[in-house]
CSV table of N, CA, C and O and ligand atoms in Angstrom, one decimal:
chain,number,residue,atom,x,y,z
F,1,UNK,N,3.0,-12.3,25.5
F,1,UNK,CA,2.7,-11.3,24.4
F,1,UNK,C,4.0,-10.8,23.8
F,1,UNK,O,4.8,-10.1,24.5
F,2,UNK,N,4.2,-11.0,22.8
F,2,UNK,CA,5.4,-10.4,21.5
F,2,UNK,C,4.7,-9.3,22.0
F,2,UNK,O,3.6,-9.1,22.3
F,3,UNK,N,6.5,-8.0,22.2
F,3,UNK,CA,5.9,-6.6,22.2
F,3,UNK,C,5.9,-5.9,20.6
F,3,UNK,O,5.4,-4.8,20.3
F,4,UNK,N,7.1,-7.1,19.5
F,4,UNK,CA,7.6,-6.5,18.6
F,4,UNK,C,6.5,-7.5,17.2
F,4,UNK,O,7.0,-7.7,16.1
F,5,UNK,N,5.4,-7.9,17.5
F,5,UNK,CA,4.4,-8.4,16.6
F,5,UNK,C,4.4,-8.4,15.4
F,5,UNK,O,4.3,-7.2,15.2
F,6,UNK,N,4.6,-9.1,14.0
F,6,UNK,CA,4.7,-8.5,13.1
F,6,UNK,C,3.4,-7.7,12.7
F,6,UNK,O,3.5,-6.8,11.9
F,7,UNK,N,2.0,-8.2,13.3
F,7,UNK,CA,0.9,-7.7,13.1
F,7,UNK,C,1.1,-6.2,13.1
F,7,UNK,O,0.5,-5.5,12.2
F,8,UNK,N,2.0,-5.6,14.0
F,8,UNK,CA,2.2,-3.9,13.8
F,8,UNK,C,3.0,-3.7,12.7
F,8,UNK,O,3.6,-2.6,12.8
F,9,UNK,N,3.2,-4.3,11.9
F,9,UNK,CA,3.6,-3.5,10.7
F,9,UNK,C,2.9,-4.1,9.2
F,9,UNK,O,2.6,-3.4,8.1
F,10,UNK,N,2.6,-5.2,9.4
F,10,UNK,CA,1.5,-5.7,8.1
F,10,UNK,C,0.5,-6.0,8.5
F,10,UNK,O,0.0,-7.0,7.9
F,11,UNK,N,-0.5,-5.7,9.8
F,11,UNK,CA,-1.6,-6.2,10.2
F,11,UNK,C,-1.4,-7.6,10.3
F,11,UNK,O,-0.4,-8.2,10.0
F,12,UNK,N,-2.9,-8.4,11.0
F,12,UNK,CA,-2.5,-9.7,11.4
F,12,UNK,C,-3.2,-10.5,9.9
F,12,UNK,O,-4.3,-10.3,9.4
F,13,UNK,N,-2.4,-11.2,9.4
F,13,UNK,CA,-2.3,-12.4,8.5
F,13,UNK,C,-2.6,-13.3,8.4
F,13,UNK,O,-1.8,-14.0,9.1
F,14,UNK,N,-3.3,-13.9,7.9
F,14,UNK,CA,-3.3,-15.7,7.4
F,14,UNK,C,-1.9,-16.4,8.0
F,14,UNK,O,-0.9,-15.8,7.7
F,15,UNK,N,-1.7,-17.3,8.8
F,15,UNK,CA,-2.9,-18.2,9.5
F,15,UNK,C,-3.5,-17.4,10.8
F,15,UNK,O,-4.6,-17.7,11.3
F,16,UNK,N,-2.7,-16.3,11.2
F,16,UNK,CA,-2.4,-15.7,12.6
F,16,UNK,C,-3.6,-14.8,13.1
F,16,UNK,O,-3.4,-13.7,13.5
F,17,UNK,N,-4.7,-15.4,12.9
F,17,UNK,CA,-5.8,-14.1,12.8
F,17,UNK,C,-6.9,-15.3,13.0
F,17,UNK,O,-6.8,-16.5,12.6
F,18,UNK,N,-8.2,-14.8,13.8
F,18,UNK,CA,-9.4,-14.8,14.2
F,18,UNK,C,-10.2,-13.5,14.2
F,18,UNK,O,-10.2,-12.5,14.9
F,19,UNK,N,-11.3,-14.2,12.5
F,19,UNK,CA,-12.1,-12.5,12.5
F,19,UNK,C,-13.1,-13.2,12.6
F,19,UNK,O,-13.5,-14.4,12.3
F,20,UNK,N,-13.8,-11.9,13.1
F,20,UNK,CA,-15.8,-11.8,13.5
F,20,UNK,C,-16.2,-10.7,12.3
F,20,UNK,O,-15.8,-9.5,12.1
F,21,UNK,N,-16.9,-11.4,11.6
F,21,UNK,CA,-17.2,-10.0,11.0
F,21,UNK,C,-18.4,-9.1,11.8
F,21,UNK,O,-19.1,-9.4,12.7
F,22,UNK,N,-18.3,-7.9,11.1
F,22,UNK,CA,-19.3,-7.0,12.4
F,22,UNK,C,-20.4,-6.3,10.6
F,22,UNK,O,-21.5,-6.0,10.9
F,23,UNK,N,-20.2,-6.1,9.6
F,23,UNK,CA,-20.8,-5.9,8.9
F,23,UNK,C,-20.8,-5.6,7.7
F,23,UNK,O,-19.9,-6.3,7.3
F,24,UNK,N,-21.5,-4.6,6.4
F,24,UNK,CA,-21.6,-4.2,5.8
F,24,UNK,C,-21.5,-2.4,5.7
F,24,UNK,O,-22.6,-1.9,5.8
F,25,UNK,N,-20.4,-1.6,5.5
F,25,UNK,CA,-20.8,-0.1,5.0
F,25,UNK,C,-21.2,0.3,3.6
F,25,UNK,O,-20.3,0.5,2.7
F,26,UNK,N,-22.6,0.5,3.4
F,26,UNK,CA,-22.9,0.6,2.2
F,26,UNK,C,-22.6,2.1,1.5
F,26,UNK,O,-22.9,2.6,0.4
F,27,UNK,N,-21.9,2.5,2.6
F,27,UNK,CA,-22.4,4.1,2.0
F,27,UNK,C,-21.8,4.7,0.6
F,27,UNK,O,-20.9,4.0,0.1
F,28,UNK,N,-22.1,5.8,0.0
F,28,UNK,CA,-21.5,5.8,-1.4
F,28,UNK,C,-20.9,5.2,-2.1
F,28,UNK,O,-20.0,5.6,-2.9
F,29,UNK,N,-21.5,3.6,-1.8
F,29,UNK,CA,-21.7,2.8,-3.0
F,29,UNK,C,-20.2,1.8,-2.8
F,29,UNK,O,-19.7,1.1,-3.7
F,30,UNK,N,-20.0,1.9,-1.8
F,30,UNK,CA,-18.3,1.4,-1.5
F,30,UNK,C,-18.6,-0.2,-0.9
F,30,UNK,O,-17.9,-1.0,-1.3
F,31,UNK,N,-19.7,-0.6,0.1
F,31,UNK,CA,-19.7,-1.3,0.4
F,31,UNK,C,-19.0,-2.4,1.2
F,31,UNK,O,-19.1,-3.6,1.3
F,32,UNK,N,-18.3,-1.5,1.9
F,32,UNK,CA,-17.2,-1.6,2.1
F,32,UNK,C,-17.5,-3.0,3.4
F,32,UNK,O,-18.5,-3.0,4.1
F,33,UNK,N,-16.5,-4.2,3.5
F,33,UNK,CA,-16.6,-4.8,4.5
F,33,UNK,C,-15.9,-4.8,6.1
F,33,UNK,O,-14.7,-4.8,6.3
F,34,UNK,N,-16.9,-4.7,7.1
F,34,UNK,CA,-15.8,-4.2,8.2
F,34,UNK,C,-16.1,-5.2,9.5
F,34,UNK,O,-17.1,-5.5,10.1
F,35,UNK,N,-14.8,-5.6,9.8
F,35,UNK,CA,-14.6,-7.2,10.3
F,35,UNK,C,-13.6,-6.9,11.7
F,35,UNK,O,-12.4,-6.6,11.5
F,36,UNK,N,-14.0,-7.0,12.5
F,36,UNK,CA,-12.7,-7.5,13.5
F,36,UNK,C,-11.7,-8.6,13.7
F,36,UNK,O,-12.0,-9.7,13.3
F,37,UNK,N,-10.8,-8.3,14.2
F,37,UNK,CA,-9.7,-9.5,13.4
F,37,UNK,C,-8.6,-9.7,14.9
F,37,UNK,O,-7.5,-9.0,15.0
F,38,UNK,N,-9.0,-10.6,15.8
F,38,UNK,CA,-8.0,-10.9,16.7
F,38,UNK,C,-6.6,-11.7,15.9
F,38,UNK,O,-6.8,-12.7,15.2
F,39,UNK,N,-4.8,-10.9,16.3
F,39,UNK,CA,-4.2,-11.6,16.1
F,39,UNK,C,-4.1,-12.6,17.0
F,39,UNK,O,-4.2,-12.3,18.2
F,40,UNK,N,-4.0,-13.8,16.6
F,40,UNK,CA,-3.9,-15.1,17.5
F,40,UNK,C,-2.5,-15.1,18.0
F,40,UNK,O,-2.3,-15.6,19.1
F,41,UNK,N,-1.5,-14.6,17.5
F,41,UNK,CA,0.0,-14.6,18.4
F,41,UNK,C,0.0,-13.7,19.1
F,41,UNK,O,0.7,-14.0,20.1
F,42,UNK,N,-0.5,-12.6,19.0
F,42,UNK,CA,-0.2,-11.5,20.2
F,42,UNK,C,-1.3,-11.1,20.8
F,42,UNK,O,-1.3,-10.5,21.8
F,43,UNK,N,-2.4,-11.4,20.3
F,43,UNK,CA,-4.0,-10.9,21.1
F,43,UNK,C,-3.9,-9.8,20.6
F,43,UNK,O,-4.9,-9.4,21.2
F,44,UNK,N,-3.6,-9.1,20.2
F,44,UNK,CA,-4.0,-7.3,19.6
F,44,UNK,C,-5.2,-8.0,19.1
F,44,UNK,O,-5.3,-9.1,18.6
F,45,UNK,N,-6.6,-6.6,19.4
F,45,UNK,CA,-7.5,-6.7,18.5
F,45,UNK,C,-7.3,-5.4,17.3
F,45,UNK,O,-7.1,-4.2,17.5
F,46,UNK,N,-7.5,-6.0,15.9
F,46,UNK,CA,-8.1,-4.9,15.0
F,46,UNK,C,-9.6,-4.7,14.4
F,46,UNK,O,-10.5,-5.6,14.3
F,47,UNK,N,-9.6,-3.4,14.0
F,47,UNK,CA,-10.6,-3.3,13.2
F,47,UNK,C,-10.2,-3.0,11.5
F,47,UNK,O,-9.6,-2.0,11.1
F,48,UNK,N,-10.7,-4.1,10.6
F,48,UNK,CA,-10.2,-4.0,9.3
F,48,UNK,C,-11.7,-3.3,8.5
F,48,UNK,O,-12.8,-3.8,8.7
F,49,UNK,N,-11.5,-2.0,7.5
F,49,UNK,CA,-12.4,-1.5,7.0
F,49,UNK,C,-11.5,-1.3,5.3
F,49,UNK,O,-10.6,-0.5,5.0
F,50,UNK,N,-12.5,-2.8,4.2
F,50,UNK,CA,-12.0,-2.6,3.2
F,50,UNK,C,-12.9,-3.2,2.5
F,50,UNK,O,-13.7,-4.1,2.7
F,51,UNK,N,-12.7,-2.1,1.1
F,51,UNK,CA,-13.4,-2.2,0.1
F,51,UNK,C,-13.0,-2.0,-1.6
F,51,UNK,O,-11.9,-1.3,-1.7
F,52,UNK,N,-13.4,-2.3,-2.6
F,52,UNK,CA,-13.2,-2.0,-3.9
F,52,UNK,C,-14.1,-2.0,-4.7
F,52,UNK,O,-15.3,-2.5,-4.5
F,53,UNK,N,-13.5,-1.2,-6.0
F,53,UNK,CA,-14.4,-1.1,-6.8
F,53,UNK,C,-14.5,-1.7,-8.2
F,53,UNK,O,-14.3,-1.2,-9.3
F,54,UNK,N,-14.7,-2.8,-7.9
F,54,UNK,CA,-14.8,-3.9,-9.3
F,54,UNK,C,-14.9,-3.6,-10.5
F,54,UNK,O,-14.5,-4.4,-11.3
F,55,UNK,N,-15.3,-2.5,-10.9
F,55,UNK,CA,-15.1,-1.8,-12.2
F,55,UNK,C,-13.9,-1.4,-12.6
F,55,UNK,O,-13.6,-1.1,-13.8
F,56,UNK,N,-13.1,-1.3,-11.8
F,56,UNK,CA,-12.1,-0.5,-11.7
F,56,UNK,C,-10.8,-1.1,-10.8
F,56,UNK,O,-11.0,-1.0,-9.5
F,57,UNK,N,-9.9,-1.5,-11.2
F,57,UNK,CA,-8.8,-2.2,-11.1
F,57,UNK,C,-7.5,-1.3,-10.4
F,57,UNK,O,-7.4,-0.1,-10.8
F,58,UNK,N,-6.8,-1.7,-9.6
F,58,UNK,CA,-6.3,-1.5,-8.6
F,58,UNK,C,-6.9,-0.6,-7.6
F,58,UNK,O,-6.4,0.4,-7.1
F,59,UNK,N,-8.2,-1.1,-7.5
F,59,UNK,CA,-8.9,-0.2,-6.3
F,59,UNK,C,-9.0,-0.8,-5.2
F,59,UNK,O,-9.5,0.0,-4.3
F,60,UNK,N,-8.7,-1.8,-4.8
F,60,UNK,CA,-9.1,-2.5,-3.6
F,60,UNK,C,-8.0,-1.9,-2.6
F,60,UNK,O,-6.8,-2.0,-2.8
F,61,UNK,N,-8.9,-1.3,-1.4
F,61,UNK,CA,-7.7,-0.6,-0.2
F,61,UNK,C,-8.7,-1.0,1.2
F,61,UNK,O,-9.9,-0.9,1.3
F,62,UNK,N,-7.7,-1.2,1.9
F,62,UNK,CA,-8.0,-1.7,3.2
F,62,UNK,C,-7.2,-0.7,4.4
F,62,UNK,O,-6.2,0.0,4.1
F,63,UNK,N,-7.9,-0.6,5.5
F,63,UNK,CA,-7.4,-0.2,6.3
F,63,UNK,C,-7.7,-0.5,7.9
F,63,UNK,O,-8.8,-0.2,8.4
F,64,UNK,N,-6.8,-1.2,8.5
F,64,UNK,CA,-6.6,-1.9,9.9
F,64,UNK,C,-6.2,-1.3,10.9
F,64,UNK,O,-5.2,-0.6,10.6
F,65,UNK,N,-6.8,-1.0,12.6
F,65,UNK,CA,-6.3,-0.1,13.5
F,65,UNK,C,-6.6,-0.7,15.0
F,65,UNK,O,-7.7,-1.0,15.4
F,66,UNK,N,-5.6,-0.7,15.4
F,66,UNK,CA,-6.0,-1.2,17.2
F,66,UNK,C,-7.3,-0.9,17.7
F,66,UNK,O,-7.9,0.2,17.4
F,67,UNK,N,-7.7,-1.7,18.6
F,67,UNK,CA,-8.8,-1.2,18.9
F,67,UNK,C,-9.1,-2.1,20.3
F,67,UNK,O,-8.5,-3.2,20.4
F,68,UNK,N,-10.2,-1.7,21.3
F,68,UNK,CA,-10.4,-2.4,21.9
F,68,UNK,C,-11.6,-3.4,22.0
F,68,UNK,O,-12.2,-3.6,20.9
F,69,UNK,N,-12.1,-4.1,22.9
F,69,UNK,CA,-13.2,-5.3,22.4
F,69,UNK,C,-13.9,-4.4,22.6
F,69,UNK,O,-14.8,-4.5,21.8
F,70,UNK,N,-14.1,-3.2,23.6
F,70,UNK,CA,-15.6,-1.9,23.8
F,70,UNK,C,-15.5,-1.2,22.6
F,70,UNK,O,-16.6,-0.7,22.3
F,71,UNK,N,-14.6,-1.0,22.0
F,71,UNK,CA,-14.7,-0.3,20.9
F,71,UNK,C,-15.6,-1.1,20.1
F,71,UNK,O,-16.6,-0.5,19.9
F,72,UNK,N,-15.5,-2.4,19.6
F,72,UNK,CA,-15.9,-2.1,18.3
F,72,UNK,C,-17.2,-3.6,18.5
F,72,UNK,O,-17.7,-4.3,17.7
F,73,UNK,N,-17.5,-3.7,20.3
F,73,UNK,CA,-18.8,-4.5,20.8
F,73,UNK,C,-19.6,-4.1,19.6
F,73,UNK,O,-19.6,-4.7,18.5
F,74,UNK,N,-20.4,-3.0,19.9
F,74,UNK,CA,-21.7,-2.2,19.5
F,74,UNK,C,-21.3,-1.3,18.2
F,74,UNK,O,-21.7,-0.2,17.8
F,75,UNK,N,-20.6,-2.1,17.7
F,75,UNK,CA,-19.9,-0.9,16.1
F,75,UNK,C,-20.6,-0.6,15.3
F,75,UNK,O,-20.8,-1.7,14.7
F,76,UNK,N,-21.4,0.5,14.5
F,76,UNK,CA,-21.6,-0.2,13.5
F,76,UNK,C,-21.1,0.5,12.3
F,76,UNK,O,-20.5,1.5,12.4
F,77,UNK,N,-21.3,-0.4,10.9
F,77,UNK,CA,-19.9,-0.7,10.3
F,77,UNK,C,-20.3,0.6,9.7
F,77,UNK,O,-19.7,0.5,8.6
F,78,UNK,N,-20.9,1.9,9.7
F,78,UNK,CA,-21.3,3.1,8.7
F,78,UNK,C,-20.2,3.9,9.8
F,78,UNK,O,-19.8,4.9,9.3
F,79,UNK,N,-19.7,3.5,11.2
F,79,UNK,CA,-19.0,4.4,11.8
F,79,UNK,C,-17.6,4.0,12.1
F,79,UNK,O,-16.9,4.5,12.9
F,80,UNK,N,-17.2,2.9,11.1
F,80,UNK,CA,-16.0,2.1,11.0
F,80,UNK,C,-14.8,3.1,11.0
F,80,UNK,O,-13.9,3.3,11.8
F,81,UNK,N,-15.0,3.7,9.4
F,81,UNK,CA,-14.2,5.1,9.1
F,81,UNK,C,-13.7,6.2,10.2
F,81,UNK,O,-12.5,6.6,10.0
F,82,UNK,N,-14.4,6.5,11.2
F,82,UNK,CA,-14.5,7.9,12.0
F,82,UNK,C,-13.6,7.1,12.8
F,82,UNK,O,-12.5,7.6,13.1
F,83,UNK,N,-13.8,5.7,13.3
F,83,UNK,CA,-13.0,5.3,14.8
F,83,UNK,C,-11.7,5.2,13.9
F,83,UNK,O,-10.7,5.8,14.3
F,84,UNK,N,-11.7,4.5,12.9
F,84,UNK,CA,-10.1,4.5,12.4
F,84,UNK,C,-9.7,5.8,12.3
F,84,UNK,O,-8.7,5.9,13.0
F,85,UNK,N,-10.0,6.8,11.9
F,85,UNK,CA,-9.3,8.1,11.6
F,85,UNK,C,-8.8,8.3,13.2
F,85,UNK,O,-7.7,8.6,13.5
F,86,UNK,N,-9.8,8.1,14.1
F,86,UNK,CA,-9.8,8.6,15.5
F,86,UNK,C,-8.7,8.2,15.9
F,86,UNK,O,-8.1,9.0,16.7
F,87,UNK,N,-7.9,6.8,15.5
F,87,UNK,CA,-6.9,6.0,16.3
F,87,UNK,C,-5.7,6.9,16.4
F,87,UNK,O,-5.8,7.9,15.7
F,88,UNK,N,-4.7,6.8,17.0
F,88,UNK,CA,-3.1,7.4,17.2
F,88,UNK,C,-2.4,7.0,15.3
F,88,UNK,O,-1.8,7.9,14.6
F,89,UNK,N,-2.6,5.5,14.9
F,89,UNK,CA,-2.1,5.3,13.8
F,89,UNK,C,-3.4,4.3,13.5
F,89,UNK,O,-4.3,3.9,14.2
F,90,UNK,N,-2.9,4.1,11.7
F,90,UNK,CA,-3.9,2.8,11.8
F,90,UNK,C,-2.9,2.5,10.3
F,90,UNK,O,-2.1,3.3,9.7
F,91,UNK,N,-3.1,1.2,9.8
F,91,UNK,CA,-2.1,0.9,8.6
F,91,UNK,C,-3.2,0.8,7.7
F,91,UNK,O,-4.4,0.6,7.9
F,92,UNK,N,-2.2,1.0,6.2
F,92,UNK,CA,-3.6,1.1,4.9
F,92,UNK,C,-2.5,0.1,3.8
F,92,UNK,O,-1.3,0.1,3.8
F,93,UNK,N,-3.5,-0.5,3.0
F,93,UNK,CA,-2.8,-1.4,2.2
F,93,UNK,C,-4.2,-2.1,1.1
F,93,UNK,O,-5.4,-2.1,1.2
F,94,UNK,N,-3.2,-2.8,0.3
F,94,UNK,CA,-4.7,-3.1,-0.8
F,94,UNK,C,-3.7,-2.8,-2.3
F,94,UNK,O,-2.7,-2.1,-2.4
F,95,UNK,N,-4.3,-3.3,-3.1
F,95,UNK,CA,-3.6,-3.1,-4.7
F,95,UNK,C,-3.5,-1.4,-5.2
F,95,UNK,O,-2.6,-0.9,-5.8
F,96,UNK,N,-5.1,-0.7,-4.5
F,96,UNK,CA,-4.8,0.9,-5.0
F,96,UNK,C,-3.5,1.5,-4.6
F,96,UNK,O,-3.0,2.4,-5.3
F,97,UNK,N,-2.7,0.9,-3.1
F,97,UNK,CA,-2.0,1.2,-2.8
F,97,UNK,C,-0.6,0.7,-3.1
F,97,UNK,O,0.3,1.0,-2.4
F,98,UNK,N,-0.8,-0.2,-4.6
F,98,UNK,CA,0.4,-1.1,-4.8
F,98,UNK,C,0.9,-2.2,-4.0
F,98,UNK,O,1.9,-2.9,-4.3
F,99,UNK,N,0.2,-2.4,-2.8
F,99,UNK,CA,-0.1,-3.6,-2.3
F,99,UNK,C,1.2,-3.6,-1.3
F,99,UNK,O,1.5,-4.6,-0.7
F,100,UNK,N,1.8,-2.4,-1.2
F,100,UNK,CA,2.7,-1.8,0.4
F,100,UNK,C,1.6,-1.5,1.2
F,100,UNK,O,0.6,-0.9,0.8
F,101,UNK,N,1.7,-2.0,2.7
F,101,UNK,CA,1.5,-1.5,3.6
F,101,UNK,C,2.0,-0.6,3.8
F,101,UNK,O,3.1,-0.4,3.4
F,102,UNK,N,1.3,0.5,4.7
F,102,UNK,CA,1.8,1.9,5.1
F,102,UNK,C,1.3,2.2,6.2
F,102,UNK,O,0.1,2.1,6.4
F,103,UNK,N,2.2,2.8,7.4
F,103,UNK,CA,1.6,3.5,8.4
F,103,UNK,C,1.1,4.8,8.4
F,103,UNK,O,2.1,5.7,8.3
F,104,UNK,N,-0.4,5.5,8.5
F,104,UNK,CA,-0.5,6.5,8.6
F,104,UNK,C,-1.4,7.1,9.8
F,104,UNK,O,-1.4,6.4,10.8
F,105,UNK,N,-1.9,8.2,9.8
F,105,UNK,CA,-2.7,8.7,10.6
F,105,UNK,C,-4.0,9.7,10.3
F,105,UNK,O,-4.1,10.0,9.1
F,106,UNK,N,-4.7,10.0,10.9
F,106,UNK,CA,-6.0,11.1,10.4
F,106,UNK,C,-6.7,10.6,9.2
F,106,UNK,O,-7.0,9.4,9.1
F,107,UNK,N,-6.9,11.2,8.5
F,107,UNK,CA,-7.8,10.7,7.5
F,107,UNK,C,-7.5,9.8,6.6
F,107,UNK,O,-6.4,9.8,6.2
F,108,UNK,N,-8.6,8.8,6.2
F,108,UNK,CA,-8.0,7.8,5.4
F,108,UNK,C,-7.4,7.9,4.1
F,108,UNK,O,-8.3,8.0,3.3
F,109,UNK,N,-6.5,7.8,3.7
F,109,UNK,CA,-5.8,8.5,1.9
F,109,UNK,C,-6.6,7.6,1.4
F,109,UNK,O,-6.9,6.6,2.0
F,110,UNK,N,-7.2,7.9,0.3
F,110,UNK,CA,-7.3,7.1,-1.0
F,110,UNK,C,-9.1,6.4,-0.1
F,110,UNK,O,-9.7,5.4,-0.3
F,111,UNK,N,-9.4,7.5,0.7
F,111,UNK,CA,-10.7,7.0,0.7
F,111,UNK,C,-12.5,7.5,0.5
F,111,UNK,O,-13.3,6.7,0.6
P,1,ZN,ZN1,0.1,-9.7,16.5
């Protein structure tokens, strides 16, 4: 196991990733898709919660956070949001955000 992953600073990436998707959050209209996402080089599991608003251009923002497989077994994807806020950190990225990754914490910006 890499202790220094690049997954901890841009999440896990094309090709280095194996996702399950776990569902759909429909709630105010966001629709948001929320998928778990094993990196294949270091085994961290995440949970990725991202969505956009097609009307409206540079809206697409994602947000990715460690997690364990009990975490996000029985997830469902309307309580995707609350466990990411819950995490120590979680990274946010997406065009709304000019398409830098960022490490943040507590509530989701721009969500
Ligand atoms: Zn990794």
């Amino acid at each position: 196991m890499s202790r220094d992953c690049n997954c901890l600073v841009e999440g896990p990436r094309y090709p280095d990733l194996k996702s399950t998707y776990i569902g759909e959050d429909p709630s105010n209209g966001r629709y948001a898709d929320v998928t778990a996402i094993e990196c294949s080089r270091c085994r961290r599991l995440w949970l990725k919660y991202g969505f956009e608003d097609e009307a409206t251009s540079r809206s697409g923002r994602w947000y990715e956070g460690l997690v364990t497989p009990d975490q996000v077994e029985d997830l469902a994807p309307l309580d995707a949001p609350a466990l990411l806020e819950s995490l120590p950190w979680h990274l946010r990225g997406g065009s709304y955000f000019g398409g830098k990754v960022i490490r943040s914490s507590g509530p989701l910006v721009g969500f």
